[in-house]
Short mmCIF file of C-alpha atoms in Angstrom, two decimals:
data_model
loop_
_atom_site.label_atom_id
_atom_site.label_comp_id
_atom_site.label_asym_id
_atom_site.label_seq_id
_atom_site.Cartn_x
_atom_site.Cartn_y
_atom_site.Cartn_z
CA MET A 1 110.58 100.07 134.10
CA ASP A 2 113.49 99.10 131.79
CA VAL A 3 112.74 96.56 128.92
CA VAL A 4 115.64 95.13 126.62
CA ASN A 5 115.01 96.39 122.89
CA ARG A 6 116.45 94.39 120.21
CA TYR A 7 116.99 96.13 116.64
CA ILE A 8 119.02 95.39 113.09
CA THR A 9 121.52 97.56 112.07
CA ILE A 10 123.74 97.41 109.00
CA ASN A 11 127.75 96.59 110.20
CA ASN A 12 128.91 98.86 107.06
CA HIS A 13 127.56 100.46 103.87
CA ILE A 14 126.27 97.80 101.14
CA ASN A 15 127.28 98.59 97.89
CA GLY A 16 126.19 95.05 96.26
CA ALA A 17 123.68 92.12 96.94
CA PRO A 18 122.83 92.26 100.51
CA GLN A 19 124.32 89.27 102.95
CA ASP A 20 123.09 88.05 106.10
CA SER A 21 126.85 89.36 107.27
CA ASP A 22 126.10 92.67 106.50
CA PHE A 23 123.42 92.89 109.58
CA GLU A 24 123.66 92.90 113.20
CA LEU A 25 121.01 92.07 115.88
CA LYS A 26 121.91 94.63 118.53
CA ALA A 27 120.18 95.11 121.90
CA SER A 28 120.06 98.23 124.30
CA PRO A 29 118.14 98.50 127.81
CA LEU A 30 115.29 101.06 127.24
CA SER A 31 113.44 103.22 130.32
CA LEU A 32 110.08 103.25 130.32
CA SER A 33 109.83 105.86 132.63
CA LEU A 34 109.83 109.37 130.95
CA ASP A 35 110.52 112.42 132.07
CA PRO A 36 107.18 114.42 131.99
CA ALA A 37 108.76 117.36 130.01
CA SER A 38 110.39 114.96 127.49
CA ASN A 39 107.35 114.93 124.77
CA VAL A 40 108.38 111.47 124.00
CA VAL A 41 106.30 108.23 122.76
CA ILE A 42 107.88 105.03 123.13
CA VAL A 43 105.69 102.62 120.60
CA LYS A 44 106.07 98.55 120.80
CA ASN A 45 106.28 98.00 117.37
CA LEU A 46 103.88 95.30 115.93
CA TYR A 47 104.45 95.09 112.40
CA VAL A 48 107.42 96.60 110.23
CA SER A 49 107.53 97.20 106.35
CA ILE A 50 110.44 95.28 104.04
CA ASP A 51 111.10 97.33 100.96
CA PRO A 52 113.44 97.28 98.27
CA TYR A 53 114.15 100.88 98.36
CA GLN A 54 116.11 100.59 101.62
CA LEU A 55 119.06 99.26 99.75
CA ASN A 56 120.11 102.51 98.26
CA ARG A 57 119.81 104.18 101.84
CA MET A 58 122.22 101.44 103.09
CA LYS A 59 124.67 102.10 99.95
CA SER A 60 127.91 104.44 100.50
CA PHE A 61 126.03 106.96 97.85
CA SER A 62 123.08 106.94 95.99
CA ALA A 63 121.69 109.97 94.11
CA SER A 64 118.69 109.01 95.93
CA GLN A 65 120.05 110.01 99.72
CA LYS A 66 119.66 113.67 99.10
CA THR A 67 116.34 113.94 97.34
CA SER A 68 113.85 113.02 99.96
CA ASP A 69 113.59 112.76 103.80
CA PHE A 70 112.54 109.24 103.60
CA ALA A 71 115.46 107.97 101.40
CA VAL A 72 118.47 109.41 103.65
CA ALA A 73 121.78 107.40 104.20
CA ILE A 74 121.83 104.95 106.96
CA VAL A 75 124.65 105.19 109.38
CA PRO A 76 126.18 101.78 109.87
CA GLY A 77 125.58 100.58 113.57
CA GLU A 78 122.58 102.80 114.19
CA ALA A 79 118.73 102.18 113.89
CA ILE A 80 116.80 102.00 110.60
CA ASP A 81 113.40 103.60 110.24
CA THR A 82 111.01 102.03 108.23
CA TYR A 83 107.10 102.40 107.66
CA GLY A 84 105.21 99.95 110.56
CA VAL A 85 102.28 99.87 112.74
CA GLY A 86 103.16 99.55 116.75
CA LYS A 87 101.17 100.21 120.35
CA VAL A 88 102.33 103.00 122.37
CA VAL A 89 103.85 101.70 125.66
CA ALA A 90 104.67 105.26 127.33
CA SER A 91 103.81 108.81 126.40
CA THR A 92 104.43 112.16 127.52
CA ASN A 93 103.37 113.56 124.20
CA PRO A 94 99.74 114.75 124.89
CA GLU A 95 98.60 113.64 121.42
CA PHE A 96 98.95 109.92 122.43
CA ASP A 97 98.24 107.93 125.40
CA LYS A 98 99.28 104.32 126.60
CA GLY A 99 97.26 101.70 124.45
CA ASP A 100 96.93 103.63 121.46
CA ILE A 101 97.62 101.91 117.75
CA VAL A 102 99.50 103.86 115.74
CA VAL A 103 101.17 104.14 112.29
CA GLY A 104 104.26 105.83 111.22
CA LEU A 105 107.80 105.77 111.02
CA LEU A 106 109.39 102.92 113.18
CA ASN A 107 112.37 101.15 113.40
CA TRP A 108 113.39 97.85 112.55
CA GLY A 109 113.52 96.74 115.94
CA GLU A 110 111.09 95.74 118.93
CA PHE A 111 110.64 99.68 120.29
CA THR A 112 110.84 102.76 118.80
CA VAL A 113 111.06 106.04 120.83
CA ILE A 114 109.53 109.02 118.63
CA LYS A 115 110.35 112.93 119.49
CA ALA A 116 107.94 115.53 119.00
CA GLY A 117 107.60 116.13 115.56
CA GLY A 118 108.27 112.42 114.35
CA MET A 119 106.01 111.03 111.57
CA LEU A 120 103.34 109.10 114.01
CA ASN A 121 99.68 108.86 113.45
CA LYS A 122 96.73 107.27 115.44
CA LEU A 123 95.19 104.06 113.41
CA ASN A 124 91.73 103.33 113.22
CA PRO A 125 92.08 99.58 111.74
CA MET A 126 88.69 100.09 110.43
CA GLY A 127 88.18 96.31 110.89
CA PHE A 128 91.12 95.07 108.91
CA PRO A 129 94.41 93.08 110.32
CA LEU A 130 97.03 95.58 111.53
CA SER A 131 99.25 94.31 108.84
CA TYR A 132 96.92 95.68 105.99
CA HIS A 133 97.95 99.28 107.32
CA VAL A 134 101.75 98.70 106.43
CA GLY A 135 101.13 97.21 102.85
CA ILE A 136 97.60 97.55 100.95
CA LEU A 137 96.16 100.42 102.87
CA GLY A 138 99.76 102.15 103.49
CA PHE A 139 102.33 103.52 101.29
CA SER A 140 102.69 100.29 99.10
CA GLY A 141 98.90 100.59 98.27
CA LEU A 142 99.00 104.32 97.98
CA THR A 143 102.04 104.15 95.71
CA ALA A 144 100.21 101.77 93.37
CA TYR A 145 96.83 103.90 93.42
CA ALA A 146 98.94 107.13 92.73
CA GLY A 147 101.05 105.84 90.39
CA LEU A 148 97.81 104.19 88.14
CA PHE A 149 95.21 106.79 88.61
CA GLU A 150 96.89 110.08 88.97
CA ILE A 151 100.06 109.79 86.14
CA CYS A 152 98.68 106.97 83.87
CA LYS A 153 94.81 107.66 84.06
CA PRO A 154 93.53 104.38 82.88
CA LYS A 155 90.60 104.29 80.34
CA LYS A 156 88.49 101.49 79.89
CA GLY A 157 90.11 98.91 77.33
CA GLU A 158 93.48 100.48 77.30
CA LYS A 159 96.50 97.94 77.45
CA VAL A 160 98.36 97.66 80.77
CA PHE A 161 101.69 95.89 81.62
CA VAL A 162 103.09 95.79 84.92
CA SER A 163 106.91 94.29 85.90
CA ALA A 164 107.25 92.90 89.01
CA ALA A 165 103.80 92.54 89.12
CA LEU A 166 103.60 90.31 92.27
CA GLY A 167 105.62 92.50 94.05
CA SER A 168 104.02 94.55 96.94
CA VAL A 169 102.82 97.62 94.37
CA GLY A 170 102.74 95.75 90.98
CA ASN A 171 100.11 93.27 92.29
CA LEU A 172 97.95 96.14 93.33
CA VAL A 173 98.33 97.95 90.24
CA GLY A 174 97.46 95.35 88.17
CA GLN A 175 93.95 94.52 90.21
CA PHE A 176 93.33 98.29 90.37
CA ALA A 177 93.76 98.23 86.20
CA LYS A 178 91.27 95.31 85.86
CA LEU A 179 88.86 97.31 88.04
CA SER A 180 89.49 100.07 85.69
CA GLY A 181 87.83 98.06 82.68
CA CYS A 182 91.72 97.10 81.26
CA TYR A 183 93.48 94.50 79.82
CA VAL A 184 96.22 93.61 82.10
CA VAL A 185 99.77 91.52 81.43
CA GLY A 186 102.20 91.17 84.34
CA CYS A 187 105.40 89.63 84.46
CA ALA A 188 107.15 87.48 87.31
CA GLY A 189 110.03 85.43 88.01
CA SER A 190 108.76 81.66 88.23
CA LYS A 191 106.00 79.50 86.74
CA GLU A 192 104.22 79.48 90.47
CA LYS A 193 103.89 83.60 90.44
CA VAL A 194 102.90 83.52 86.91
CA ALA A 195 99.38 81.22 87.90
CA LEU A 196 99.16 83.35 90.89
CA LEU A 197 98.66 86.53 88.78
CA LYS A 198 96.31 85.04 86.44
CA GLU A 199 94.29 82.47 89.22
CA LYS A 200 94.32 84.74 91.86
CA LEU A 201 94.56 87.96 91.06
CA GLY A 202 92.86 88.07 87.81
CA PHE A 203 95.32 89.30 85.37
CA ASP A 204 94.38 88.15 81.47
CA ASP A 205 98.08 86.90 81.03
CA ALA A 206 101.46 86.90 82.54
CA PHE A 207 104.74 85.20 81.63
CA ASN A 208 107.86 84.32 83.42
CA TYR A 209 110.61 86.74 82.08
CA ARG A 210 113.06 84.59 83.21
CA GLU A 211 112.10 81.82 80.42
CA GLU A 212 112.10 84.54 77.57
CA THR A 213 115.12 84.98 75.64
CA ASP A 214 113.85 87.93 73.55
CA LEU A 215 112.00 90.18 75.60
CA ASN A 216 110.89 92.65 72.73
CA SER A 217 109.15 89.62 70.83
CA THR A 218 107.82 88.79 74.07
CA LEU A 219 105.98 91.91 74.47
CA LYS A 220 104.93 92.20 70.76
CA ARG A 221 103.55 88.52 71.43
CA TYR A 222 101.21 89.55 74.57
CA PHE A 223 100.83 92.99 73.30
CA PRO A 224 100.20 92.79 69.28
CA ASN A 225 98.41 96.23 69.27
CA GLY A 226 101.01 97.77 71.74
CA ILE A 227 100.98 99.03 75.16
CA ASP A 228 99.04 102.19 76.36
CA ILE A 229 100.44 102.11 80.22
CA TYR A 230 103.51 100.59 81.66
CA PHE A 231 104.27 100.64 85.33
CA ASP A 232 107.87 100.25 85.70
CA ASN A 233 109.25 98.43 88.84
CA VAL A 234 112.29 97.08 87.41
CA GLY A 235 113.66 99.34 84.89
CA GLY A 236 116.63 98.25 82.82
CA GLU A 237 116.14 96.03 79.76
CA MET A 238 112.31 95.74 80.28
CA GLN A 239 111.64 99.55 80.41
CA GLU A 240 113.67 99.73 77.01
CA VAL A 241 111.32 97.09 74.94
CA ALA A 242 108.42 98.33 76.93
CA VAL A 243 109.00 101.60 74.90
CA SER A 244 109.49 100.16 71.92
CA ASN A 245 106.02 98.52 72.13
CA MET A 246 104.06 101.85 73.71
CA ASN A 247 101.45 102.95 71.54
CA ILE A 248 101.40 106.82 70.67
CA ASP A 249 100.57 108.62 73.82
CA GLY A 250 101.52 106.14 76.18
CA ARG A 251 102.04 106.70 79.96
CA ILE A 252 104.64 104.79 81.51
CA ALA A 253 104.79 105.53 86.01
CA VAL A 254 108.40 104.88 87.20
CA CYS A 255 108.11 103.38 90.61
CA GLY A 256 111.21 101.64 91.01
CA VAL A 257 114.24 100.42 89.12
CA ILE A 258 115.31 97.18 91.35
CA SER A 259 117.50 96.09 88.60
CA GLU A 260 119.97 98.71 89.01
CA TYR A 261 119.71 98.50 92.78
CA LEU A 262 122.40 95.67 92.50
CA ASP A 263 124.37 97.04 89.74
CA SER A 264 124.44 100.82 89.32
CA GLU A 265 125.95 100.42 85.57
CA LYS A 266 122.72 98.33 84.60
CA ARG A 267 121.00 101.44 83.37
CA ALA A 268 117.82 101.89 80.81
CA ALA A 269 118.68 103.51 77.72
CA PRO A 270 115.15 103.71 76.16
CA SER A 271 115.06 105.15 72.60
CA MET A 272 114.13 108.74 72.67
CA ILE A 273 113.14 108.59 69.28
CA GLU A 274 110.15 106.64 70.21
CA VAL A 275 109.31 108.94 73.21
CA ILE A 276 109.20 111.60 70.91
CA TYR A 277 107.66 110.67 68.05
CA LYS A 278 105.08 108.45 70.14
CA ARG A 279 104.50 111.05 72.54
CA ILE A 280 105.26 108.82 75.34
CA LYS A 281 104.85 110.26 79.31
CA ILE A 282 107.51 108.70 81.40
CA GLN A 283 107.21 110.24 85.26
CA GLY A 284 108.88 109.20 88.33
CA PHE A 285 107.20 109.71 91.25
CA LEU A 286 107.06 109.07 95.24
CA ALA A 287 104.08 107.96 97.37
CA GLY A 288 104.89 111.00 99.20
CA ASP A 289 103.82 113.41 96.68
CA TYR A 290 100.46 112.09 97.11
CA LEU A 291 99.82 112.48 100.15
CA ASN A 292 96.86 114.67 99.65
CA ILE A 293 95.02 111.63 97.70
CA PHE A 294 95.45 109.61 100.95
CA GLY A 295 91.90 109.91 101.82
CA ASP A 296 90.52 108.86 98.34
CA PHE A 297 92.64 106.36 98.20
CA LEU A 298 92.19 104.79 101.53
CA SER A 299 87.77 104.99 101.24
CA THR A 300 88.04 103.51 97.51
CA THR A 301 90.90 100.20 98.71
CA CYS A 302 88.73 99.57 101.87
CA ASP A 303 85.28 99.45 99.97
CA ARG A 304 87.02 97.21 97.41
CA LEU A 305 88.25 95.06 99.98
CA ARG A 306 85.31 95.08 101.97
CA THR A 307 83.56 93.55 98.29
CA GLY A 308 85.93 91.20 97.82
CA LYS A 309 86.97 93.09 94.66
CA ILE A 310 90.63 93.66 95.53
CA GLN A 311 92.71 90.37 96.90
CA PRO A 312 95.34 91.05 99.52
CA LEU A 313 98.54 89.20 99.18
CA GLU A 314 101.22 89.52 102.07
CA ASP A 315 104.61 87.74 102.63
CA ILE A 316 105.01 87.82 106.52
CA SER A 317 108.04 86.48 108.48
CA ASP A 318 107.94 86.58 112.47
CA GLY A 319 110.56 88.04 114.85
CA VAL A 320 112.87 91.02 114.67
CA GLU A 321 115.82 88.49 113.95
CA SER A 322 114.13 87.70 110.67
CA ILE A 323 114.61 90.93 109.87
CA PRO A 324 117.49 90.71 107.66
CA SER A 325 116.35 87.29 106.07
CA ALA A 326 113.16 88.92 104.93
CA PHE A 327 114.75 91.91 103.47
CA ILE A 328 117.51 89.56 101.20
CA SER A 329 114.59 87.67 100.24
CA LEU A 330 113.20 90.64 98.12
CA TYR A 331 116.72 90.66 95.79
CA ARG A 332 116.43 86.74 95.45
CA GLY A 333 112.57 87.05 94.26
CA GLN A 334 111.31 84.97 97.20
CA ASN A 335 108.16 87.04 98.21
CA ILE A 336 104.69 86.77 97.00
CA GLY A 337 103.34 90.22 97.62
CA LYS A 338 103.77 92.54 100.24
CA LYS A 339 107.23 91.84 102.59
CA ILE A 340 106.36 92.35 106.05
CA VAL A 341 107.59 91.26 109.28
CA LYS A 342 105.40 90.84 112.64
CA ILE A 343 107.58 91.80 115.27
CA ALA A 344 105.00 91.12 118.62
CA GLU A 345 101.68 90.30 119.20
CA GLU A 346 99.37 93.54 120.13
#
């Protein structure tokens, strides 16, 4: 039996802001009849993740491309891999049967062919929507959990600042920090997002950075007694002023530097005198560094979801053809929470 697999590729390397013209929707026939010796799994993609870091993979060069298997360069014209959830429709791999729900590295497309050794695992949804396993119960959730608890190690009463606080990671960091008894302030790019942070997610306060003309003064206003923990999703000037407002023994988890993704010349230059004399810890990290705590993260987060102590925040588009616009929306500040594309019904 043959099906038509539609998938997204890039037409060329992208070295600036992504545009619709950078992407192409391709289609090719795919046989579901497999050679018994092939040890292959074919997955019907159901939900796929849309993440800012993918832009660095689309560039003609980025330092990140040589540092992680998850960040290797994307070749124009070829399928783009991403984290996702799907359903097995054909398999000669003894570990997977037709009908299994799986999670792992899929493609920005309708089907994914996964050879032996590919990143794929059976998924027990545990009563949660499948989309949760792409975001809050997937790598976005693990990133927030590991960055906050493994790197920043919050203590009750500490002051926490989160940039891009309504993004896929930031919104969870703030919620985890509140549950740890911290005072939490987030920044976002619109009045509507600020309201969501305070009214839905329980942040103590929040501000629209686009309305602020002096970010250093802004942070002094929201943190008159200084910042203990800064969860950095943006880099650039925000990182600089956060360092200037950190307390002694402050901790900074550097998760993303989205301000630099579109402008390689726009780099943070924090005061190293402040870092030294305040003994500030600044650490970059990847979710893959913390797979050893995935079980603890999953158990804790599931419990908090079931008891209503954490609110999931998803922004879901429909159809493979919506992937380019979904991706572009990340760089226009249009997403609220975790950006996901639903490819098909289960």
